[in-house]
PDB file of C-alpha atoms and ligand atoms in Angstrom:
ATOM      1  CA  MET A   1     -33.885  19.351   6.426  1.00  0.00           C
ATOM      2  CA  ARG A   2     -32.521  22.026   9.439  1.00  0.00           C
ATOM      3  CA  PHE A   3     -31.814  21.000  12.755  1.00  0.00           C
ATOM      4  CA  PHE A   4     -31.420  23.878  14.834  1.00  0.00           C
ATOM      5  CA  ARG A   5     -31.599  21.668  17.954  1.00  0.00           C
ATOM      6  CA  VAL A   6     -29.185  19.328  18.454  1.00  0.00           C
ATOM      7  CA  PRO A   7     -30.902  15.502  19.044  1.00  0.00           C
ATOM      8  CA  LYS A   8     -30.621  14.090  22.534  1.00  0.00           C
ATOM      9  CA  PHE A   9     -28.965  10.647  20.693  1.00  0.00           C
ATOM     10  CA  LEU A  10     -26.079  12.956  19.184  1.00  0.00           C
ATOM     11  CA  ARG A  11     -25.165  14.561  22.858  1.00  0.00           C
ATOM     12  CA  TRP A  12     -25.043  11.007  24.001  1.00  0.00           C
ATOM     13  CA  ASN A  13     -21.340  10.131  23.737  1.00  0.00           C
ATOM     14  CA  TYR A  14     -20.574  13.476  24.652  1.00  0.00           C
ATOM     15  CA  ARG A  15     -23.041  13.980  28.016  1.00  0.00           C
ATOM     16  CA  ASN A  16     -19.974  15.095  29.882  1.00  0.00           C
ATOM     17  CA  GLY A  17     -19.671  18.200  27.739  1.00  0.00           C
ATOM     18  CA  ILE A  18     -21.556  21.802  28.061  1.00  0.00           C
ATOM     19  CA  TRP A  19     -24.951  21.571  26.138  1.00  0.00           C
ATOM     20  CA  GLN A  20     -26.873  23.867  28.433  1.00  0.00           C
ATOM     21  CA  GLY A  21     -26.889  26.452  31.475  1.00  0.00           C
ATOM     22  CA  ARG A  22     -29.021  27.713  33.615  1.00  0.00           C
ATOM     23  CA  LYS A  23     -33.180  27.646  33.532  1.00  0.00           C
ATOM     24  CA  SER A  24     -33.213  31.197  33.948  1.00  0.00           C
ATOM     25  CA  GLU A  25     -30.587  32.132  31.216  1.00  0.00           C
ATOM     26  CA  VAL A  26     -29.994  32.172  27.402  1.00  0.00           C
ATOM     27  CA  TYR A  27     -26.392  32.002  26.134  1.00  0.00           C
ATOM     28  CA  LEU A  28     -25.327  33.384  22.821  1.00  0.00           C
ATOM     29  CA  THR A  29     -22.226  32.192  21.224  1.00  0.00           C
ATOM     30  CA  PHE A  30     -20.398  33.587  18.173  1.00  0.00           C
ATOM     31  CA  ASP A  31     -17.762  31.263  16.335  1.00  0.00           C
ATOM     32  CA  ASP A  32     -15.020  31.627  14.105  1.00  0.00           C
ATOM     33  CA  GLY A  33     -13.907  35.327  14.619  1.00  0.00           C
ATOM     34  CA  PRO A  34     -12.646  37.880  15.307  1.00  0.00           C
ATOM     35  CA  HIS A  35     -13.339  39.080  11.742  1.00  0.00           C
ATOM     36  CA  PRO A  36     -12.562  42.894  11.107  1.00  0.00           C
ATOM     37  CA  LEU A  37     -15.944  43.485   9.292  1.00  0.00           C
ATOM     38  CA  VAL A  38     -18.437  41.636  11.353  1.00  0.00           C
ATOM     39  CA  THR A  39     -17.181  41.425  14.618  1.00  0.00           C
ATOM     40  CA  PRO A  40     -17.143  45.185  15.351  1.00  0.00           C
ATOM     41  CA  TRP A  41     -20.662  45.113  14.180  1.00  0.00           C
ATOM     42  CA  VAL A  42     -21.810  42.518  16.564  1.00  0.00           C
ATOM     43  CA  LEU A  43     -19.933  43.917  19.460  1.00  0.00           C
ATOM     44  CA  ASP A  44     -21.483  46.923  18.920  1.00  0.00           C
ATOM     45  CA  LEU A  45     -25.285  45.577  19.050  1.00  0.00           C
ATOM     46  CA  LEU A  46     -24.259  43.840  21.989  1.00  0.00           C
ATOM     47  CA  GLU A  47     -23.186  47.055  23.429  1.00  0.00           C
ATOM     48  CA  LYS A  48     -26.620  48.804  22.515  1.00  0.00           C
ATOM     49  CA  HIS A  49     -28.655  46.083  24.502  1.00  0.00           C
ATOM     50  CA  ARG A  50     -26.291  45.335  27.017  1.00  0.00           C
ATOM     51  CA  VAL A  51     -25.700  41.724  26.810  1.00  0.00           C
ATOM     52  CA  HIS A  52     -22.871  39.621  27.199  1.00  0.00           C
ATOM     53  CA  ALA A  53     -21.869  36.495  24.554  1.00  0.00           C
ATOM     54  CA  THR A  54     -19.166  33.995  24.585  1.00  0.00           C
ATOM     55  CA  PHE A  55     -16.761  34.282  21.550  1.00  0.00           C
ATOM     56  CA  PHE A  56     -15.078  31.070  20.176  1.00  0.00           C
ATOM     57  CA  CYS A  57     -12.241  32.160  18.251  1.00  0.00           C
ATOM     58  CA  ILE A  58     -10.177  30.767  15.626  1.00  0.00           C
ATOM     59  CA  GLY A  59      -5.978  31.020  16.965  1.00  0.00           C
ATOM     60  CA  VAL A  60      -5.242  32.264  13.611  1.00  0.00           C
ATOM     61  CA  ASN A  61      -8.170  35.083  13.572  1.00  0.00           C
ATOM     62  CA  VAL A  62      -6.598  35.868  16.888  1.00  0.00           C
ATOM     63  CA  ASP A  63      -3.368  36.273  15.807  1.00  0.00           C
ATOM     64  CA  SER A  64      -4.494  38.706  12.517  1.00  0.00           C
ATOM     65  CA  ASN A  65      -6.486  40.439  14.640  1.00  0.00           C
ATOM     66  CA  LEU A  66      -5.102  40.965  17.794  1.00  0.00           C
ATOM     67  CA  GLU A  67      -6.562  44.519  18.735  1.00  0.00           C
ATOM     68  CA  LEU A  68     -10.488  43.448  17.967  1.00  0.00           C
ATOM     69  CA  PHE A  69      -9.449  40.287  20.509  1.00  0.00           C
ATOM     70  CA  GLN A  70      -8.689  42.684  22.503  1.00  0.00           C
ATOM     71  CA  ARG A  71     -11.905  45.029  22.463  1.00  0.00           C
ATOM     72  CA  ILE A  72     -14.182  41.671  23.009  1.00  0.00           C
ATOM     73  CA  SER A  73     -12.178  41.006  26.268  1.00  0.00           C
ATOM     74  CA  ASP A  74     -12.213  44.880  27.467  1.00  0.00           C
ATOM     75  CA  ALA A  75     -15.806  44.607  26.904  1.00  0.00           C
ATOM     76  CA  GLY A  76     -16.720  42.234  29.129  1.00  0.00           C
ATOM     77  CA  HIS A  77     -17.421  39.048  27.063  1.00  0.00           C
ATOM     78  CA  ALA A  78     -16.212  35.614  27.572  1.00  0.00           C
ATOM     79  CA  VAL A  79     -13.865  34.041  25.074  1.00  0.00           C
ATOM     80  CA  GLY A  80     -12.746  30.595  24.011  1.00  0.00           C
ATOM     81  CA  ASN A  81     -10.687  28.344  22.085  1.00  0.00           C
ATOM     82  CA  HIS A  82     -12.202  27.105  18.700  1.00  0.00           C
ATOM     83  CA  THR A  83      -8.869  25.725  17.353  1.00  0.00           C
ATOM     84  CA  MET A  84      -5.684  27.357  15.136  1.00  0.00           C
ATOM     85  CA  PHE A  85      -7.025  26.455  11.995  1.00  0.00           C
ATOM     86  CA  HIS A  86     -10.367  25.324  12.151  1.00  0.00           C
ATOM     87  CA  GLU A  87      -9.848  21.470  11.927  1.00  0.00           C
ATOM     88  CA  ARG A  88     -12.493  18.870  11.563  1.00  0.00           C
ATOM     89  CA  GLY A  89     -12.019  16.363  14.404  1.00  0.00           C
ATOM     90  CA  TRP A  90     -13.021  13.481  12.553  1.00  0.00           C
ATOM     91  CA  HIS A  91     -10.796  14.237   9.656  1.00  0.00           C
ATOM     92  CA  THR A  92      -7.678  14.787  12.043  1.00  0.00           C
ATOM     93  CA  THR A  93      -5.313  12.422  13.943  1.00  0.00           C
ATOM     94  CA  THR A  94      -5.693  13.254  17.662  1.00  0.00           C
ATOM     95  CA  SER A  95      -2.137  14.546  17.972  1.00  0.00           C
ATOM     96  CA  HIS A  96      -2.337  17.329  15.327  1.00  0.00           C
ATOM     97  CA  TYR A  97      -5.906  18.191  16.823  1.00  0.00           C
ATOM     98  CA  ILE A  98      -4.643  18.349  20.596  1.00  0.00           C
ATOM     99  CA  GLU A  99      -1.464  20.140  19.125  1.00  0.00           C
ATOM    100  CA  SER A 100      -4.160  22.829  17.140  1.00  0.00           C
ATOM    101  CA  VAL A 101      -5.699  23.674  20.246  1.00  0.00           C
ATOM    102  CA  ILE A 102      -2.928  23.959  22.552  1.00  0.00           C
ATOM    103  CA  GLN A 103      -1.608  26.377  19.752  1.00  0.00           C
ATOM    104  CA  ALA A 104      -4.680  28.657  19.851  1.00  0.00           C
ATOM    105  CA  LYS A 105      -4.624  28.569  23.784  1.00  0.00           C
ATOM    106  CA  LYS A 106      -1.021  30.959  23.871  1.00  0.00           C
ATOM    107  CA  HIS A 107      -3.399  33.495  22.073  1.00  0.00           C
ATOM    108  CA  ILE A 108      -6.771  32.462  23.722  1.00  0.00           C
ATOM    109  CA  HIS A 109      -6.177  32.376  27.701  1.00  0.00           C
ATOM    110  CA  SER A 110      -8.901  30.492  28.059  1.00  0.00           C
ATOM    111  CA  SER A 111     -10.323  26.904  29.545  1.00  0.00           C
ATOM    112  CA  LEU A 112     -13.517  27.096  27.400  1.00  0.00           C
ATOM    113  CA  PHE A 113     -13.433  24.604  23.777  1.00  0.00           C
ATOM    114  CA  ARG A 114     -15.906  24.599  20.939  1.00  0.00           C
ATOM    115  CA  PRO A 115     -15.174  21.770  18.718  1.00  0.00           C
ATOM    116  CA  PRO A 116     -15.410  23.270  14.710  1.00  0.00           C
ATOM    117  CA  TYR A 117     -18.233  21.769  13.360  1.00  0.00           C
ATOM    118  CA  GLY A 118     -19.097  19.451  16.381  1.00  0.00           C
ATOM    119  CA  SER A 119     -17.001  17.525  14.966  1.00  0.00           C
ATOM    120  CA  LEU A 120     -15.180  15.724  17.401  1.00  0.00           C
ATOM    121  CA  THR A 121     -13.893  12.196  18.065  1.00  0.00           C
ATOM    122  CA  PHE A 122     -14.159  10.875  21.155  1.00  0.00           C
ATOM    123  CA  ARG A 123     -10.521   9.935  22.248  1.00  0.00           C
ATOM    124  CA  GLN A 124     -10.028  14.084  21.130  1.00  0.00           C
ATOM    125  CA  PHE A 125     -13.061  14.876  23.466  1.00  0.00           C
ATOM    126  CA  LYS A 126     -11.573  12.651  26.126  1.00  0.00           C
ATOM    127  CA  LYS A 127      -7.909  14.184  25.936  1.00  0.00           C
ATOM    128  CA  LEU A 128      -9.053  17.668  26.236  1.00  0.00           C
ATOM    129  CA  LYS A 129     -11.056  17.257  29.155  1.00  0.00           C
ATOM    130  CA  THR A 130      -7.972  15.534  30.904  1.00  0.00           C
ATOM    131  CA  LEU A 131      -5.863  18.578  29.573  1.00  0.00           C
ATOM    132  CA  GLY A 132      -8.284  20.763  31.696  1.00  0.00           C
ATOM    133  CA  PHE A 133     -10.583  22.293  28.655  1.00  0.00           C
ATOM    134  CA  LYS A 134     -14.793  22.436  29.243  1.00  0.00           C
ATOM    135  CA  VAL A 135     -15.732  21.325  26.069  1.00  0.00           C
ATOM    136  CA  VAL A 136     -19.095  23.479  24.800  1.00  0.00           C
ATOM    137  CA  PHE A 137     -21.465  22.356  22.149  1.00  0.00           C
ATOM    138  CA  TRP A 138     -24.914  24.153  22.033  1.00  0.00           C
ATOM    139  CA  SER A 139     -28.507  23.375  21.914  1.00  0.00           C
ATOM    140  CA  TRP A 140     -29.762  25.711  19.289  1.00  0.00           C
ATOM    141  CA  ILE A 141     -28.099  26.558  16.178  1.00  0.00           C
ATOM    142  CA  SER A 142     -29.147  29.595  13.890  1.00  0.00           C
ATOM    143  CA  TYR A 143     -27.865  28.616  10.450  1.00  0.00           C
ATOM    144  CA  ASP A 144     -26.857  32.055  10.157  1.00  0.00           C
ATOM    145  CA  PHE A 145     -23.995  30.407   8.070  1.00  0.00           C
ATOM    146  CA  ASP A 146     -26.216  28.967   5.739  1.00  0.00           C
ATOM    147  CA  GLN A 147     -26.460  31.724   2.743  1.00  0.00           C
ATOM    148  CA  ASN A 148     -29.750  29.615   1.249  1.00  0.00           C
ATOM    149  CA  CYS A 149     -31.533  29.683   4.887  1.00  0.00           C
ATOM    150  CA  PRO A 150     -34.121  32.134   4.889  1.00  0.00           C
ATOM    151  CA  GLN A 151     -34.168  34.389   7.486  1.00  0.00           C
ATOM    152  CA  GLU A 152     -37.971  33.884   8.132  1.00  0.00           C
ATOM    153  CA  GLU A 153     -36.958  30.344   8.649  1.00  0.00           C
ATOM    154  CA  ILE A 154     -34.457  31.494  11.701  1.00  0.00           C
ATOM    155  CA  LEU A 155     -36.797  33.915  13.196  1.00  0.00           C
ATOM    156  CA  GLN A 156     -39.570  31.209  13.275  1.00  0.00           C
ATOM    157  CA  GLN A 157     -37.039  28.486  14.735  1.00  0.00           C
ATOM    158  CA  ALA A 158     -35.472  31.163  17.476  1.00  0.00           C
ATOM    159  CA  LYS A 159     -39.579  31.571  18.602  1.00  0.00           C
ATOM    160  CA  ARG A 160     -38.662  28.368  19.762  1.00  0.00           C
ATOM    161  CA  ILE A 161     -35.661  29.110  22.312  1.00  0.00           C
ATOM    162  CA  LYS A 162     -35.993  28.668  25.955  1.00  0.00           C
ATOM    163  CA  GLY A 163     -34.250  28.959  29.277  1.00  0.00           C
ATOM    164  CA  GLY A 164     -30.723  27.525  29.240  1.00  0.00           C
ATOM    165  CA  ASP A 165     -30.103  27.105  25.899  1.00  0.00           C
ATOM    166  CA  ILE A 166     -26.927  27.717  24.181  1.00  0.00           C
ATOM    167  CA  LEU A 167     -27.132  29.775  20.604  1.00  0.00           C
ATOM    168  CA  VAL A 168     -24.733  29.105  18.114  1.00  0.00           C
ATOM    169  CA  PHE A 169     -24.231  32.117  16.050  1.00  0.00           C
ATOM    170  CA  HIS A 170     -20.707  32.977  13.945  1.00  0.00           C
ATOM    171  CA  ASP A 171     -18.840  36.860  13.307  1.00  0.00           C
ATOM    172  CA  SER A 172     -17.798  35.182   9.919  1.00  0.00           C
ATOM    173  CA  GLU A 173     -18.418  36.662   6.609  1.00  0.00           C
ATOM    174  CA  LYS A 174     -20.303  34.317   5.399  1.00  0.00           C
ATOM    175  CA  ALA A 175     -22.683  35.044   8.116  1.00  0.00           C
ATOM    176  CA  LYS A 176     -22.863  38.620   8.021  1.00  0.00           C
ATOM    177  CA  PHE A 177     -26.030  38.925   6.068  1.00  0.00           C
ATOM    178  CA  ASN A 178     -28.039  36.770   8.136  1.00  0.00           C
ATOM    179  CA  LEU A 179     -26.549  37.795  11.148  1.00  0.00           C
ATOM    180  CA  GLU A 180     -27.333  41.339  10.345  1.00  0.00           C
ATOM    181  CA  GLY A 181     -30.886  40.430   9.456  1.00  0.00           C
ATOM    182  CA  VAL A 182     -31.918  38.350  12.323  1.00  0.00           C
ATOM    183  CA  LEU A 183     -29.294  38.649  15.404  1.00  0.00           C
ATOM    184  CA  GLU A 184     -31.161  42.342  17.135  1.00  0.00           C
ATOM    185  CA  LYS A 185     -34.643  40.945  16.469  1.00  0.00           C
ATOM    186  CA  ILE A 186     -33.907  37.729  18.116  1.00  0.00           C
ATOM    187  CA  ILE A 187     -32.031  39.604  21.162  1.00  0.00           C
ATOM    188  CA  VAL A 188     -35.115  41.555  21.785  1.00  0.00           C
ATOM    189  CA  GLU A 189     -37.287  38.957  21.705  1.00  0.00           C
ATOM    190  CA  LEU A 190     -35.357  36.474  24.246  1.00  0.00           C
ATOM    191  CA  LYS A 191     -35.794  40.016  26.496  1.00  0.00           C
ATOM    192  CA  GLN A 192     -39.441  40.371  26.235  1.00  0.00           C
ATOM    193  CA  LYS A 193     -39.551  36.615  27.323  1.00  0.00           C
ATOM    194  CA  GLY A 194     -37.524  38.087  30.223  1.00  0.00           C
ATOM    195  CA  LEU A 195     -34.402  36.107  29.708  1.00  0.00           C
ATOM    196  CA  LYS A 196     -30.966  37.217  31.109  1.00  0.00           C
ATOM    197  CA  PHE A 197     -28.098  37.134  29.117  1.00  0.00           C
ATOM    198  CA  SER A 198     -24.640  35.424  30.439  1.00  0.00           C
ATOM    199  CA  THR A 199     -21.499  33.952  29.303  1.00  0.00           C
ATOM    200  CA  ILE A 200     -20.183  30.546  29.410  1.00  0.00           C
ATOM    201  CA  ALA A 201     -18.048  30.114  32.913  1.00  0.00           C
TER     202      ALA A 201
HETATM  203 ZN1  LIG B   1     -16.587  27.182  13.884  1.00  0.00          ZN
END
């Protein structure tokens, strides 16, 4: 059973995080890049449709793909912090976790932060807020990373996307196949619904 939507009770503890945006807009977000085999394809597609997105980058990937990271910003997209090494909050001490976020911030100049796997303890959450980070979750996840998830299912679930939704995709190798199969169709469909694409601010 895949939950494309985050159940309300799971949001409760982190209700001061960002889960949704303005009702007239949708927000494409891409996690885990930049990746040389995937991110350029995503950027080309976004340019073709003249839409902007928010990229939550992993520090070590930025470090090894500096030009590509620059290309994301130059194209007018927003960037956010996704830790240095994609640590899982629940399996990491708070001090180590915060250290990783601060290290990634040296590469990624943004106050936006998204926890990998959505895994974050309440202590880590509070500490990040104290440090001035806006913690961004999502309201709809694409399962593009799940190679056992049929693209028909993703497209079917995408029909329920509505204004205000923050959508998660991944510019990662694992997600490449599904991404190439569904992303353009979803963008076209959302445009047909009259929704505007915006970046998270
Ligand atoms: Zn991630």
